[in-house]
Amino acid sequence: MVAIHPVHQPGAPIDLLARCPDLLIVSILETLPKHDLCSVSRLNKRYHALADAVLYNTVQWLKPELHLIFSQSLSRRPRRGSAIEEVKLAYPASELTRLISDTLQPMNSVSQTISTMSNLKTLDIAVPVGLLQSIGNLFNGPFDLACLQSCTLFYQDEDDQYWDLQENIHIFTHPTLETLVIKRAKLDDRGFEPIERPHNTALKTLHLIECDINDDTLSDVLMFPEALKEFVLTQREEPEPELEESSSSIRDYMMALKEQCHSLETITIDFPMLASGRALALREFVNLKTLRLNWDYQLFGKSTKKPRLHSVGLPPELETLEFFNPLGTDEEVTDLLASTIQSLHITCRKMKELIVLVEETEIPKEVLEAIKSQSQLRLSVIGGEEDRDDPE
């Protein structure tokens, strides 16, 4: 540890650290334990300011009392807000209920406190739904969080209902936000008013985890990122509560994603209920490298009594195709998958990995034979003994 001597008298040790530039001192302070850092902050005003930049860089509020206490601290020393780059709020509804019963109401203070953090880059919200509107105020007007790059939104409902994303929909208009993760939300067909619609946002990654999302509104939301790179949509095998806004067709969500077909590199749809009688047309996704789905029939379309009029169109740059569920549940689709693999050297030359799940049923033989015919294609098995390059 570097020795720091606050008092300089003739013959006394010199504070050599004081000669260093601020950035170097901050780098040194970042290596210190919190206790030592607090001691350094008491030496003089300069060290106090530099120590604040480290002490308050990341703040976690795991109880509602903590953000109330911190709010009071910021009101006394507002410059500390600019030192904070990462905030996490995570506490259960029972904590908030107890606090309100004690007549302390954090509802209005949350957004006011966060808005003072002018350099905030990461915001992670996992709090009771009672704070939905208060935090939503952060995104409804001129942006207080001008440096925000990553945001996670999850409002806990005591009955495990979906929270209304419409209350926070303006998060999609944030100009600097690059990564957005939304958990257990619903979004109906209202979307944006025409006058509200943003443009050229910086969003690169969008994860919708166990959400009930209207596909038309999703299409509207996806109009505005300049170049979305990664999209994830997940839902339980048996959603609870029942879905009201979601489509049952995987094609509807792929149509919504076409708003970003020029830039998407990874699409993950882990939504077992989705299906369609038609194959997916993905040739327009010119930069897509990784595609993950539940079932092979989500890609090729479920077999019906009607003749197939469309064949699957794989993305031209696709490198990895993964199925989360076993193959072979639809015999006609199995034949189509084998045929598609056999023609990869023509239709999808860059595809080099197929990832499949093996449980009680093995990989269909015709699929294994097709993989053998493509020397560039690696088969990775989940649930088997090991991944292998050449299927046996």
mmCIF file of C-alpha atoms in Angstrom:
data_model
loop_
_atom_site.group_PDB
_atom_site.id
_atom_site.type_symbol
_atom_site.label_atom_id
_atom_site.label_comp_id
_atom_site.label_asym_id
_atom_site.label_seq_id
_atom_site.Cartn_x
_atom_site.Cartn_y
_atom_site.Cartn_z
ATOM 1 C CA MET A 1 0.000 0.000 0.000
ATOM 2 C CA VAL A 2 1.238 3.514 -0.810
ATOM 3 C CA ALA A 3 2.046 5.585 2.272
ATOM 4 C CA ILE A 4 0.162 8.887 2.427
ATOM 5 C CA HIS A 5 1.163 11.628 4.869
ATOM 6 C CA PRO A 6 -1.316 14.479 5.062
ATOM 7 C CA VAL A 7 0.845 16.917 7.033
ATOM 8 C CA HIS A 8 4.028 18.315 5.499
ATOM 9 C CA GLN A 9 6.476 20.010 7.869
ATOM 10 C CA PRO A 10 10.248 20.509 7.567
ATOM 11 C CA GLY A 11 11.839 17.134 8.105
ATOM 12 C CA ALA A 12 8.493 15.314 7.887
ATOM 13 C CA PRO A 13 7.796 12.683 5.190
ATOM 14 C CA ILE A 14 6.555 14.073 1.875
ATOM 15 C CA ASP A 15 3.273 12.940 0.342
ATOM 16 C CA LEU A 16 4.701 11.582 -2.917
ATOM 17 C CA LEU A 17 1.318 10.338 -4.045
ATOM 18 C CA ALA A 18 0.026 13.906 -4.223
ATOM 19 C CA ARG A 19 2.356 14.552 -7.153
ATOM 20 C CA CYS A 20 0.578 11.929 -9.277
ATOM 21 C CA PRO A 21 -2.231 12.822 -11.695
ATOM 22 C CA ASP A 22 -5.801 12.134 -10.611
ATOM 23 C CA LEU A 23 -6.312 9.170 -12.953
ATOM 24 C CA LEU A 24 -3.274 7.386 -11.544
ATOM 25 C CA ILE A 25 -4.378 8.015 -7.967
ATOM 26 C CA VAL A 26 -7.854 6.657 -8.745
ATOM 27 C CA SER A 27 -6.266 3.513 -10.236
ATOM 28 C CA ILE A 28 -4.296 3.032 -7.015
ATOM 29 C CA LEU A 29 -7.329 3.658 -4.831
ATOM 30 C CA GLU A 30 -9.295 1.017 -6.739
ATOM 31 C CA THR A 31 -6.913 -1.631 -5.363
ATOM 32 C CA LEU A 32 -7.556 -0.719 -1.716
ATOM 33 C CA PRO A 33 -10.018 -2.429 0.651
ATOM 34 C CA LYS A 34 -13.100 -0.349 1.432
ATOM 35 C CA HIS A 35 -11.945 0.322 4.999
ATOM 36 C CA ASP A 36 -8.596 1.738 3.831
ATOM 37 C CA LEU A 37 -10.337 3.701 1.109
ATOM 38 C CA CYS A 38 -12.573 5.384 3.677
ATOM 39 C CA SER A 39 -9.480 6.289 5.712
ATOM 40 C CA VAL A 40 -7.789 7.838 2.673
ATOM 41 C CA SER A 41 -10.892 9.898 1.914
ATOM 42 C CA ARG A 42 -10.495 11.702 5.265
ATOM 43 C CA LEU A 43 -6.972 13.020 4.571
ATOM 44 C CA ASN A 44 -7.826 16.079 2.485
ATOM 45 C CA LYS A 45 -10.368 17.412 0.015
ATOM 46 C CA ARG A 46 -8.545 16.095 -3.039
ATOM 47 C CA TYR A 47 -8.329 12.541 -1.757
ATOM 48 C CA HIS A 48 -11.902 12.799 -0.516
ATOM 49 C CA ALA A 49 -13.151 13.632 -4.014
ATOM 50 C CA LEU A 50 -11.025 10.938 -5.668
ATOM 51 C CA ALA A 51 -12.037 8.303 -3.125
ATOM 52 C CA ASP A 52 -15.695 9.137 -3.737
ATOM 53 C CA ALA A 53 -15.197 8.266 -7.404
ATOM 54 C CA VAL A 54 -14.226 4.748 -6.317
ATOM 55 C CA LEU A 55 -16.492 4.297 -3.296
ATOM 56 C CA TYR A 56 -19.622 5.338 -5.161
ATOM 57 C CA ASN A 57 -18.831 3.839 -8.571
ATOM 58 C CA THR A 58 -21.198 0.927 -7.913
ATOM 59 C CA VAL A 59 -24.189 1.121 -5.561
ATOM 60 C CA GLN A 60 -26.528 -1.713 -4.562
ATOM 61 C CA TRP A 61 -29.782 -1.172 -2.702
ATOM 62 C CA LEU A 62 -30.964 -4.516 -1.352
ATOM 63 C CA LYS A 63 -33.452 -2.947 1.066
ATOM 64 C CA PRO A 64 -35.726 0.076 0.522
ATOM 65 C CA GLU A 65 -34.289 1.712 3.647
ATOM 66 C CA LEU A 66 -30.894 1.825 1.962
ATOM 67 C CA HIS A 67 -31.992 3.948 -0.960
ATOM 68 C CA LEU A 68 -33.829 6.295 1.412
ATOM 69 C CA ILE A 69 -30.672 6.784 3.467
ATOM 70 C CA PHE A 70 -28.610 7.197 0.329
ATOM 71 C CA SER A 71 -31.094 9.708 -1.077
ATOM 72 C CA GLN A 72 -30.617 11.830 2.017
ATOM 73 C CA SER A 73 -26.850 11.580 1.604
ATOM 74 C CA LEU A 74 -27.062 12.721 -2.019
ATOM 75 C CA SER A 75 -29.223 15.681 -1.066
ATOM 76 C CA ARG A 76 -26.401 16.845 1.212
ATOM 77 C CA ARG A 77 -23.603 16.070 -1.253
ATOM 78 C CA PRO A 78 -25.126 16.013 -4.757
ATOM 79 C CA ARG A 79 -21.725 15.775 -6.482
ATOM 80 C CA ARG A 80 -21.531 12.169 -5.312
ATOM 81 C CA GLY A 81 -24.271 11.348 -7.783
ATOM 82 C CA SER A 82 -21.951 12.037 -10.704
ATOM 83 C CA ALA A 83 -19.470 9.441 -9.377
ATOM 84 C CA ILE A 84 -21.988 6.603 -9.648
ATOM 85 C CA GLU A 85 -21.794 4.508 -12.817
ATOM 86 C CA GLU A 86 -23.700 1.379 -11.768
ATOM 87 C CA VAL A 87 -26.838 0.972 -9.652
ATOM 88 C CA LYS A 88 -28.736 -2.144 -8.653
ATOM 89 C CA LEU A 89 -32.080 -2.065 -6.837
ATOM 90 C CA ALA A 90 -33.224 -5.509 -5.711
ATOM 91 C CA TYR A 91 -35.606 -6.233 -2.862
ATOM 92 C CA PRO A 92 -38.907 -8.133 -2.489
ATOM 93 C CA ALA A 93 -42.379 -6.634 -2.262
ATOM 94 C CA SER A 94 -42.613 -7.546 1.423
ATOM 95 C CA GLU A 95 -39.770 -5.125 2.224
ATOM 96 C CA LEU A 96 -41.565 -2.248 0.521
ATOM 97 C CA THR A 97 -44.900 -3.083 2.160
ATOM 98 C CA ARG A 98 -43.290 -3.042 5.593
ATOM 99 C CA LEU A 99 -41.583 0.271 4.892
ATOM 100 C CA ILE A 100 -44.793 1.937 3.725
ATOM 101 C CA SER A 101 -46.547 0.678 6.843
ATOM 102 C CA ASP A 102 -43.940 2.622 8.825
ATOM 103 C CA THR A 103 -45.067 5.771 6.942
ATOM 104 C CA LEU A 104 -41.833 6.089 4.964
ATOM 105 C CA GLN A 105 -42.762 6.225 1.306
ATOM 106 C CA PRO A 106 -39.920 5.813 -1.198
ATOM 107 C CA MET A 107 -42.192 6.045 -4.234
ATOM 108 C CA ASN A 108 -41.216 9.511 -5.404
ATOM 109 C CA SER A 109 -37.649 9.524 -4.151
ATOM 110 C CA VAL A 110 -36.390 6.646 -6.308
ATOM 111 C CA SER A 111 -36.545 8.383 -9.682
ATOM 112 C CA GLN A 112 -35.333 11.662 -8.162
ATOM 113 C CA THR A 113 -32.318 9.942 -6.629
ATOM 114 C CA ILE A 114 -31.391 8.055 -9.794
ATOM 115 C CA SER A 115 -31.820 11.159 -11.951
ATOM 116 C CA THR A 116 -28.970 12.852 -10.041
ATOM 117 C CA MET A 117 -26.552 10.204 -11.326
ATOM 118 C CA SER A 118 -25.476 12.043 -14.455
ATOM 119 C CA ASN A 119 -22.778 9.500 -15.393
ATOM 120 C CA LEU A 120 -24.815 6.354 -14.728
ATOM 121 C CA LYS A 121 -24.034 3.597 -17.253
ATOM 122 C CA THR A 122 -25.743 0.515 -15.792
ATOM 123 C CA LEU A 123 -29.185 0.378 -14.155
ATOM 124 C CA ASP A 124 -30.511 -2.936 -12.795
ATOM 125 C CA ILE A 125 -34.073 -2.825 -11.461
ATOM 126 C CA ALA A 126 -35.662 -5.760 -9.577
ATOM 127 C CA VAL A 127 -38.194 -4.149 -7.252
ATOM 128 C CA PRO A 128 -41.926 -4.385 -6.422
ATOM 129 C CA VAL A 129 -44.400 -3.302 -9.080
ATOM 130 C CA GLY A 130 -45.455 -0.457 -6.778
ATOM 131 C CA LEU A 131 -42.389 1.461 -7.986
ATOM 132 C CA LEU A 132 -43.245 0.986 -11.680
ATOM 133 C CA GLN A 133 -44.535 4.489 -12.383
ATOM 134 C CA SER A 134 -41.929 6.252 -10.267
ATOM 135 C CA ILE A 135 -39.014 4.642 -12.083
ATOM 136 C CA GLY A 136 -40.822 4.980 -15.404
ATOM 137 C CA ASN A 137 -40.646 8.750 -14.960
ATOM 138 C CA LEU A 138 -36.924 8.484 -15.674
ATOM 139 C CA PHE A 139 -37.709 7.581 -19.283
ATOM 140 C CA ASN A 140 -40.750 9.751 -19.976
ATOM 141 C CA GLY A 141 -39.160 13.104 -20.709
ATOM 142 C CA PRO A 142 -35.831 14.756 -21.424
ATOM 143 C CA PHE A 143 -33.192 12.262 -20.459
ATOM 144 C CA ASP A 144 -31.543 12.672 -17.091
ATOM 145 C CA LEU A 145 -29.486 9.527 -17.717
ATOM 146 C CA ALA A 146 -27.532 10.762 -20.705
ATOM 147 C CA CYS A 147 -24.776 8.120 -20.355
ATOM 148 C CA LEU A 148 -26.958 5.047 -19.733
ATOM 149 C CA GLN A 149 -25.726 2.017 -21.691
ATOM 150 C CA SER A 150 -27.283 -1.025 -19.998
ATOM 151 C CA CYS A 151 -30.657 -1.449 -18.293
ATOM 152 C CA THR A 152 -32.512 -4.402 -16.747
ATOM 153 C CA LEU A 153 -36.180 -3.978 -15.794
ATOM 154 C CA PHE A 154 -38.117 -6.418 -13.618
ATOM 155 C CA TYR A 155 -41.008 -5.345 -11.402
ATOM 156 C CA GLN A 156 -42.112 -8.076 -8.998
ATOM 157 C CA ASP A 157 -45.806 -8.744 -8.579
ATOM 158 C CA GLU A 158 -46.937 -10.567 -5.437
ATOM 159 C CA ASP A 159 -49.381 -12.622 -7.551
ATOM 160 C CA ASP A 160 -46.686 -13.289 -10.177
ATOM 161 C CA GLN A 161 -48.599 -11.353 -12.844
ATOM 162 C CA TYR A 162 -46.878 -9.646 -15.772
ATOM 163 C CA TRP A 163 -46.094 -5.974 -15.227
ATOM 164 C CA ASP A 164 -47.237 -3.408 -17.802
ATOM 165 C CA LEU A 165 -44.337 -2.406 -20.042
ATOM 166 C CA GLN A 166 -46.482 0.399 -21.467
ATOM 167 C CA GLU A 167 -45.682 2.315 -18.249
ATOM 168 C CA ASN A 168 -41.968 2.187 -19.114
ATOM 169 C CA ILE A 169 -42.206 2.043 -22.912
ATOM 170 C CA HIS A 170 -40.105 5.164 -23.336
ATOM 171 C CA ILE A 171 -37.059 3.151 -22.308
ATOM 172 C CA PHE A 172 -37.005 2.145 -25.990
ATOM 173 C CA THR A 173 -36.473 5.782 -26.948
ATOM 174 C CA HIS A 174 -33.292 6.212 -24.937
ATOM 175 C CA PRO A 175 -30.623 7.415 -27.392
ATOM 176 C CA THR A 176 -27.493 5.946 -25.726
ATOM 177 C CA LEU A 177 -28.880 2.660 -24.348
ATOM 178 C CA GLU A 178 -27.117 -0.349 -25.906
ATOM 179 C CA THR A 179 -28.341 -3.320 -23.840
ATOM 180 C CA LEU A 180 -31.907 -3.768 -22.579
ATOM 181 C CA VAL A 181 -33.176 -6.784 -20.608
ATOM 182 C CA ILE A 182 -36.881 -6.926 -19.721
ATOM 183 C CA LYS A 183 -38.299 -9.676 -17.484
ATOM 184 C CA ARG A 184 -41.904 -10.810 -16.946
ATOM 185 C CA ALA A 185 -43.537 -7.872 -18.739
ATOM 186 C CA LYS A 186 -46.568 -7.574 -20.990
ATOM 187 C CA LEU A 187 -46.960 -5.159 -23.884
ATOM 188 C CA ASP A 188 -50.240 -4.803 -25.760
ATOM 189 C CA ASP A 189 -50.986 -3.302 -29.176
ATOM 190 C CA ARG A 190 -50.968 0.355 -28.078
ATOM 191 C CA GLY A 191 -47.251 0.949 -28.603
ATOM 192 C CA PHE A 192 -46.091 4.499 -29.278
ATOM 193 C CA GLU A 193 -48.219 7.438 -30.257
ATOM 194 C CA PRO A 194 -47.101 8.649 -33.725
ATOM 195 C CA ILE A 195 -45.722 11.885 -32.291
ATOM 196 C CA GLU A 196 -43.643 9.954 -29.725
ATOM 197 C CA ARG A 197 -41.815 7.657 -32.087
ATOM 198 C CA PRO A 198 -38.033 7.825 -31.690
ATOM 199 C CA HIS A 199 -35.380 7.140 -34.288
ATOM 200 C CA ASN A 200 -31.733 6.109 -34.528
ATOM 201 C CA THR A 201 -31.311 4.699 -31.045
ATOM 202 C CA ALA A 202 -28.076 2.910 -30.105
ATOM 203 C CA LEU A 203 -29.742 -0.332 -28.927
ATOM 204 C CA LYS A 204 -27.599 -3.374 -29.789
ATOM 205 C CA THR A 205 -28.987 -6.123 -27.523
ATOM 206 C CA LEU A 206 -32.622 -6.772 -26.580
ATOM 207 C CA HIS A 207 -33.665 -9.630 -24.266
ATOM 208 C CA LEU A 208 -37.352 -10.242 -23.512
ATOM 209 C CA ILE A 209 -37.401 -12.864 -20.753
ATOM 210 C CA GLU A 210 -40.730 -14.627 -20.059
ATOM 211 C CA CYS A 211 -42.652 -11.713 -21.543
ATOM 212 C CA ASP A 212 -46.140 -11.474 -23.054
ATOM 213 C CA ILE A 213 -45.411 -9.267 -26.061
ATOM 214 C CA ASN A 214 -47.684 -8.252 -28.930
ATOM 215 C CA ASP A 215 -45.824 -8.924 -32.183
ATOM 216 C CA ASP A 216 -47.127 -5.791 -33.948
ATOM 217 C CA THR A 217 -45.909 -3.576 -31.116
ATOM 218 C CA LEU A 218 -42.587 -5.415 -31.141
ATOM 219 C CA SER A 219 -42.292 -4.533 -34.819
ATOM 220 C CA ASP A 220 -42.895 -0.863 -33.957
ATOM 221 C CA VAL A 221 -40.276 -0.962 -31.198
ATOM 222 C CA LEU A 222 -37.717 -2.524 -33.541
ATOM 223 C CA MET A 223 -38.051 0.263 -36.098
ATOM 224 C CA PHE A 224 -35.855 2.578 -34.096
ATOM 225 C CA PRO A 225 -32.524 0.927 -33.245
ATOM 226 C CA GLU A 226 -29.952 1.857 -35.832
ATOM 227 C CA ALA A 227 -28.358 -1.611 -35.789
ATOM 228 C CA LEU A 228 -29.669 -4.258 -33.370
ATOM 229 C CA LYS A 229 -27.194 -7.154 -33.080
ATOM 230 C CA GLU A 230 -28.797 -9.627 -30.670
ATOM 231 C CA PHE A 231 -32.406 -10.534 -29.914
ATOM 232 C CA VAL A 232 -33.638 -13.014 -27.293
ATOM 233 C CA LEU A 233 -37.274 -13.976 -26.635
ATOM 234 C CA THR A 234 -38.079 -16.616 -24.006
ATOM 235 C CA GLN A 235 -41.205 -18.041 -22.422
ATOM 236 C CA ARG A 236 -42.037 -21.014 -20.223
ATOM 237 C CA GLU A 237 -43.299 -24.266 -21.704
ATOM 238 C CA GLU A 238 -46.534 -23.681 -19.794
ATOM 239 C CA PRO A 239 -46.782 -19.913 -19.228
ATOM 240 C CA GLU A 240 -48.302 -18.749 -15.981
ATOM 241 C CA PRO A 241 -50.464 -16.693 -16.077
ATOM 242 C CA GLU A 242 -51.856 -17.450 -19.523
ATOM 243 C CA LEU A 243 -50.631 -15.272 -22.353
ATOM 244 C CA GLU A 244 -52.989 -12.598 -23.646
ATOM 245 C CA GLU A 245 -50.910 -10.486 -26.023
ATOM 246 C CA SER A 246 -48.487 -12.986 -27.559
ATOM 247 C CA SER A 247 -48.988 -14.532 -30.975
ATOM 248 C CA SER A 248 -48.949 -18.321 -31.335
ATOM 249 C CA SER A 249 -47.051 -18.104 -34.634
ATOM 250 C CA ILE A 250 -43.279 -17.923 -34.753
ATOM 251 C CA ARG A 251 -43.563 -16.355 -38.207
ATOM 252 C CA ASP A 252 -45.221 -13.286 -36.674
ATOM 253 C CA TYR A 253 -42.175 -12.659 -34.497
ATOM 254 C CA MET A 254 -39.788 -13.256 -37.372
ATOM 255 C CA MET A 255 -41.770 -10.731 -39.405
ATOM 256 C CA ALA A 256 -41.329 -8.237 -36.559
ATOM 257 C CA LEU A 257 -37.586 -8.929 -36.524
ATOM 258 C CA LYS A 258 -37.323 -8.076 -40.215
ATOM 259 C CA GLU A 259 -37.147 -4.443 -39.118
ATOM 260 C CA GLN A 260 -33.573 -5.311 -38.076
ATOM 261 C CA CYS A 261 -32.746 -7.955 -40.686
ATOM 262 C CA HIS A 262 -29.851 -5.837 -41.984
ATOM 263 C CA SER A 263 -27.915 -5.999 -38.717
ATOM 264 C CA LEU A 264 -29.036 -8.904 -36.494
ATOM 265 C CA GLU A 265 -26.259 -11.412 -35.829
ATOM 266 C CA THR A 266 -27.904 -13.601 -33.160
ATOM 267 C CA ILE A 267 -31.561 -14.612 -32.753
ATOM 268 C CA THR A 268 -32.679 -16.803 -29.855
ATOM 269 C CA ILE A 269 -36.349 -17.758 -29.516
ATOM 270 C CA ASP A 270 -36.859 -20.126 -26.586
ATOM 271 C CA PHE A 271 -40.656 -20.215 -26.749
ATOM 272 C CA PRO A 272 -41.882 -23.840 -27.043
ATOM 273 C CA MET A 273 -45.537 -22.959 -27.737
ATOM 274 C CA LEU A 274 -44.786 -21.127 -30.978
ATOM 275 C CA ALA A 275 -45.440 -22.920 -34.258
ATOM 276 C CA SER A 276 -46.500 -22.327 -37.851
ATOM 277 C CA GLY A 277 -47.636 -24.316 -40.855
ATOM 278 C CA ARG A 278 -45.168 -22.482 -43.084
ATOM 279 C CA ALA A 279 -41.392 -22.518 -43.198
ATOM 280 C CA LEU A 280 -39.448 -19.448 -42.116
ATOM 281 C CA ALA A 281 -38.076 -17.166 -44.815
ATOM 282 C CA LEU A 282 -34.772 -15.902 -43.453
ATOM 283 C CA ARG A 283 -32.725 -14.995 -46.523
ATOM 284 C CA GLU A 284 -33.185 -11.298 -45.759
ATOM 285 C CA PHE A 285 -31.251 -11.677 -42.497
ATOM 286 C CA VAL A 286 -28.010 -11.054 -44.319
ATOM 287 C CA ASN A 287 -25.755 -10.844 -41.233
ATOM 288 C CA LEU A 288 -27.338 -13.524 -39.049
ATOM 289 C CA LYS A 289 -24.685 -15.938 -37.761
ATOM 290 C CA THR A 290 -26.461 -17.755 -34.905
ATOM 291 C CA LEU A 291 -30.059 -19.011 -34.815
ATOM 292 C CA ARG A 292 -31.490 -20.819 -31.774
ATOM 293 C CA LEU A 293 -35.007 -22.292 -31.720
ATOM 294 C CA ASN A 294 -36.909 -24.898 -29.713
ATOM 295 C CA TRP A 295 -38.159 -27.237 -32.408
ATOM 296 C CA ASP A 296 -37.097 -28.182 -35.913
ATOM 297 C CA TYR A 297 -40.701 -27.672 -37.039
ATOM 298 C CA GLN A 298 -40.514 -24.025 -35.949
ATOM 299 C CA LEU A 299 -37.961 -23.574 -38.715
ATOM 300 C CA PHE A 300 -39.559 -25.769 -41.376
ATOM 301 C CA GLY A 301 -43.234 -25.431 -40.480
ATOM 302 C CA LYS A 302 -45.447 -28.098 -38.922
ATOM 303 C CA SER A 303 -46.793 -30.799 -41.205
ATOM 304 C CA THR A 304 -50.449 -30.406 -42.178
ATOM 305 C CA LYS A 305 -52.804 -32.038 -44.658
ATOM 306 C CA LYS A 306 -52.176 -29.158 -47.050
ATOM 307 C CA PRO A 307 -49.241 -29.399 -49.469
ATOM 308 C CA ARG A 308 -46.153 -27.323 -48.695
ATOM 309 C CA LEU A 309 -45.859 -24.285 -50.951
ATOM 310 C CA HIS A 310 -42.755 -22.771 -49.359
ATOM 311 C CA SER A 311 -39.335 -24.129 -48.468
ATOM 312 C CA VAL A 312 -37.098 -22.826 -45.707
ATOM 313 C CA GLY A 313 -34.716 -20.004 -46.572
ATOM 314 C CA LEU A 314 -31.658 -20.083 -44.325
ATOM 315 C CA PRO A 315 -29.688 -16.874 -43.722
ATOM 316 C CA PRO A 316 -26.753 -16.719 -46.171
ATOM 317 C CA GLU A 317 -24.151 -16.051 -43.427
ATOM 318 C CA LEU A 318 -25.501 -18.543 -40.864
ATOM 319 C CA GLU A 319 -22.750 -20.360 -38.938
ATOM 320 C CA THR A 320 -24.556 -21.982 -35.975
ATOM 321 C CA LEU A 321 -28.022 -23.552 -35.792
ATOM 322 C CA GLU A 322 -29.275 -24.852 -32.432
ATOM 323 C CA PHE A 323 -32.446 -26.664 -31.380
ATOM 324 C CA PHE A 324 -33.287 -26.702 -27.652
ATOM 325 C CA ASN A 325 -35.705 -29.636 -28.002
ATOM 326 C CA PRO A 326 -35.242 -33.116 -29.518
ATOM 327 C CA LEU A 327 -35.389 -33.687 -33.268
ATOM 328 C CA GLY A 328 -37.662 -36.194 -34.981
ATOM 329 C CA THR A 329 -41.071 -35.267 -33.554
ATOM 330 C CA ASP A 330 -42.396 -34.598 -37.079
ATOM 331 C CA GLU A 331 -41.368 -37.193 -39.685
ATOM 332 C CA GLU A 332 -41.885 -34.908 -42.665
ATOM 333 C CA VAL A 333 -39.852 -32.151 -41.009
ATOM 334 C CA THR A 334 -37.077 -34.658 -40.276
ATOM 335 C CA ASP A 335 -36.828 -35.437 -43.991
ATOM 336 C CA LEU A 336 -36.730 -31.722 -44.802
ATOM 337 C CA LEU A 337 -33.978 -31.120 -42.234
ATOM 338 C CA ALA A 338 -31.866 -33.929 -43.691
ATOM 339 C CA SER A 339 -32.382 -32.599 -47.214
ATOM 340 C CA THR A 340 -31.477 -29.069 -46.135
ATOM 341 C CA ILE A 341 -28.264 -30.270 -44.474
ATOM 342 C CA GLN A 342 -27.271 -32.151 -47.616
ATOM 343 C CA SER A 343 -27.507 -28.952 -49.655
ATOM 344 C CA LEU A 344 -25.688 -26.652 -47.219
ATOM 345 C CA HIS A 345 -22.676 -26.447 -49.531
ATOM 346 C CA ILE A 346 -24.975 -24.638 -51.965
ATOM 347 C CA THR A 347 -27.500 -22.735 -49.835
ATOM 348 C CA CYS A 348 -25.583 -21.938 -46.637
ATOM 349 C CA ARG A 349 -21.872 -22.486 -47.176
ATOM 350 C CA LYS A 350 -20.673 -20.919 -43.922
ATOM 351 C CA MET A 351 -22.716 -23.092 -41.578
ATOM 352 C CA LYS A 352 -20.266 -25.041 -39.434
ATOM 353 C CA GLU A 353 -22.142 -26.161 -36.301
ATOM 354 C CA LEU A 354 -25.448 -27.884 -35.568
ATOM 355 C CA ILE A 355 -26.330 -28.132 -31.863
ATOM 356 C CA VAL A 356 -29.058 -30.599 -30.878
ATOM 357 C CA LEU A 357 -30.559 -32.060 -27.713
ATOM 358 C CA VAL A 358 -30.557 -35.804 -27.057
ATOM 359 C CA GLU A 359 -32.867 -37.153 -24.355
ATOM 360 C CA GLU A 360 -34.848 -40.389 -24.603
ATOM 361 C CA THR A 361 -34.856 -40.323 -28.399
ATOM 362 C CA GLU A 362 -31.724 -40.411 -30.511
ATOM 363 C CA ILE A 363 -30.918 -38.162 -33.438
ATOM 364 C CA PRO A 364 -32.731 -39.469 -36.545
ATOM 365 C CA LYS A 365 -30.460 -41.619 -38.732
ATOM 366 C CA GLU A 366 -31.203 -39.652 -41.901
ATOM 367 C CA VAL A 367 -30.053 -36.472 -40.167
ATOM 368 C CA LEU A 368 -26.829 -38.152 -39.026
ATOM 369 C CA GLU A 369 -26.145 -39.397 -42.546
ATOM 370 C CA ALA A 370 -26.749 -35.924 -43.954
ATOM 371 C CA ILE A 371 -24.298 -34.423 -41.457
ATOM 372 C CA LYS A 372 -21.653 -36.951 -42.520
ATOM 373 C CA SER A 373 -21.942 -35.673 -46.083
ATOM 374 C CA GLN A 374 -20.928 -32.146 -44.993
ATOM 375 C CA SER A 375 -17.281 -32.198 -43.928
ATOM 376 C CA GLN A 376 -17.380 -28.607 -42.653
ATOM 377 C CA LEU A 377 -20.340 -29.250 -40.325
ATOM 378 C CA ARG A 378 -19.750 -30.103 -36.659
ATOM 379 C CA LEU A 379 -22.455 -31.826 -34.630
ATOM 380 C CA SER A 380 -22.609 -30.795 -30.965
ATOM 381 C CA VAL A 381 -24.824 -32.927 -28.758
ATOM 382 C CA ILE A 382 -26.362 -31.669 -25.516
ATOM 383 C CA GLY A 383 -27.361 -34.436 -23.161
ATOM 384 C CA GLY A 384 -25.211 -37.075 -24.824
ATOM 385 C CA GLU A 385 -21.897 -38.409 -23.581
ATOM 386 C CA GLU A 386 -19.863 -35.718 -25.345
ATOM 387 C CA ASP A 387 -19.787 -33.339 -28.283
ATOM 388 C CA ARG A 388 -18.453 -34.915 -31.408
ATOM 389 C CA ASP A 389 -17.327 -33.814 -34.846
ATOM 390 C CA ASP A 390 -18.431 -36.920 -36.727
ATOM 391 C CA PRO A 391 -21.680 -38.624 -35.732
ATOM 392 C CA GLU A 392 -21.406 -42.380 -35.314
#
